Amino acid sequence: VWPVLVQGQGAAEQVAAAVRGFSALAPDGPIPRPHVVIVARGGGSIEDLWSFNEEAVVRAIAECTIPVISAVGHETDTTLADFAADRRAPTPTAAAEMSVPVRAELAACLADFHARKRRAI
């Protein structure tokens, strides 16, 4: 978690700095490097979401060396950050669900692989 302003003066610069900060973390450094970066905030008017249309944010997301999920707004809200990200989520909750696999689905997939391996042998 990297707390930043998400609207108003200075928000775009803080969001961009946070994305760049995560990207700059060393893979084996003292601070664990995340496997995914979620850029998110709840819905609002286009004016409230405008920070995510700023060039600094879009460039930071596009240059990030960690996969980025954009989850700005809700459902129909679209910002330029969505186009720069590796994946777009309709809501912040959906972004969290996308980034973490469902244990039961993983177990079923592994069981299927095991069965296929046994049949092949």
Short mmCIF file of C-alpha atoms in Angstrom, two decimals, residues 18-111:
data_model
loop_
_atom_site.label_atom_id
_atom_site.label_comp_id
_atom_site.label_asym_id
_atom_site.label_seq_id
_atom_site.Cartn_x
_atom_site.Cartn_y
_atom_site.Cartn_z
CA ALA A 18 3.93 5.75 -6.15
CA VAL A 19 3.83 3.67 -9.35
CA ARG A 20 7.46 4.55 -10.06
CA GLY A 21 8.35 3.78 -6.44
CA PHE A 22 6.92 0.26 -6.66
CA SER A 23 8.66 -0.27 -9.99
CA ALA A 24 11.99 0.81 -8.50
CA LEU A 25 11.89 -1.75 -5.67
CA ALA A 26 14.64 -4.34 -6.02
CA PRO A 27 13.35 -7.90 -6.55
CA ASP A 28 15.39 -9.22 -3.61
CA GLY A 29 15.52 -6.00 -1.60
CA PRO A 30 14.61 -5.37 2.02
CA ILE A 31 11.10 -4.21 1.03
CA PRO A 32 9.21 -6.99 -0.78
CA ARG A 33 8.50 -6.12 -4.42
CA PRO A 34 4.85 -6.72 -5.33
CA HIS A 35 3.86 -9.12 -8.11
CA VAL A 36 1.18 -6.71 -9.31
CA VAL A 37 0.39 -3.02 -8.83
CA ILE A 38 -3.26 -2.01 -8.55
CA VAL A 39 -3.96 1.65 -9.26
CA ALA A 40 -7.43 2.15 -7.83
CA ARG A 41 -9.98 4.53 -6.41
CA GLY A 42 -13.75 4.50 -6.10
CA GLY A 43 -16.07 6.22 -8.50
CA GLY A 44 -16.84 9.87 -8.87
CA SER A 45 -17.40 12.56 -11.43
CA ILE A 46 -14.99 12.91 -14.34
CA GLU A 47 -13.48 15.86 -12.50
CA ASP A 48 -12.85 13.65 -9.44
CA LEU A 49 -11.13 11.03 -11.63
CA TRP A 50 -9.16 13.52 -13.73
CA SER A 51 -5.81 12.80 -12.03
CA PHE A 52 -5.83 9.43 -13.79
CA ASN A 53 -6.00 11.19 -17.18
CA GLU A 54 -2.81 13.16 -16.50
CA GLU A 55 0.27 12.42 -18.60
CA ALA A 56 2.49 11.79 -15.57
CA VAL A 57 0.24 8.96 -14.35
CA VAL A 58 -0.20 7.42 -17.79
CA ARG A 59 3.56 7.44 -18.47
CA ALA A 60 4.37 5.99 -15.03
CA ILE A 61 1.91 3.14 -15.59
CA ALA A 62 3.18 2.47 -19.12
CA GLU A 63 6.80 2.40 -17.91
CA CYS A 64 6.16 0.25 -14.83
CA THR A 65 8.17 -2.98 -14.81
CA ILE A 66 5.50 -4.69 -12.68
CA PRO A 67 2.13 -5.64 -14.22
CA VAL A 68 -0.46 -2.94 -13.50
CA ILE A 69 -4.22 -3.31 -13.07
CA SER A 70 -6.16 -0.07 -13.40
CA ALA A 71 -9.33 0.04 -11.30
CA VAL A 72 -10.31 3.69 -11.38
CA GLY A 73 -13.96 4.45 -10.84
CA HIS A 74 -16.81 2.01 -11.27
CA GLU A 75 -17.99 0.01 -14.29
CA THR A 76 -18.53 2.69 -16.94
CA ASP A 77 -15.83 5.15 -15.81
CA THR A 78 -12.85 5.16 -18.18
CA THR A 79 -9.58 7.05 -17.86
CA LEU A 80 -6.34 7.11 -19.82
CA ALA A 81 -4.76 5.08 -17.01
CA ASP A 82 -6.99 2.18 -18.10
CA PHE A 83 -5.41 2.21 -21.56
CA ALA A 84 -1.84 2.35 -20.22
CA ALA A 85 -2.33 -0.49 -17.72
CA ASP A 86 -1.77 -4.15 -18.49
CA ARG A 87 -5.33 -4.91 -17.44
CA ARG A 88 -8.43 -2.90 -16.60
CA ALA A 89 -10.83 -3.85 -13.83
CA PRO A 90 -14.37 -2.46 -13.64
CA THR A 91 -14.04 -1.77 -9.88
CA PRO A 92 -11.31 -1.83 -7.22
CA THR A 93 -12.86 -5.00 -5.75
CA ALA A 94 -12.70 -6.70 -9.15
CA ALA A 95 -9.02 -5.76 -9.41
CA ALA A 96 -8.32 -7.51 -6.11
CA GLU A 97 -10.20 -10.59 -7.31
CA MET A 98 -8.26 -10.61 -10.60
CA SER A 99 -4.91 -10.43 -8.87
CA VAL A 100 -5.43 -13.33 -6.44
CA PRO A 101 -6.28 -16.79 -7.75
CA VAL A 102 -9.18 -18.75 -6.27
CA ARG A 103 -7.75 -21.66 -4.26
CA ALA A 104 -10.44 -24.14 -5.31
CA GLU A 105 -9.85 -23.37 -9.00
CA LEU A 106 -6.10 -23.88 -8.58
CA ALA A 107 -6.68 -27.19 -6.79
CA ALA A 108 -9.02 -28.35 -9.58
CA CYS A 109 -6.47 -27.36 -12.23
CA LEU A 110 -3.69 -29.25 -10.44
CA ALA A 111 -5.93 -32.31 -10.09
#
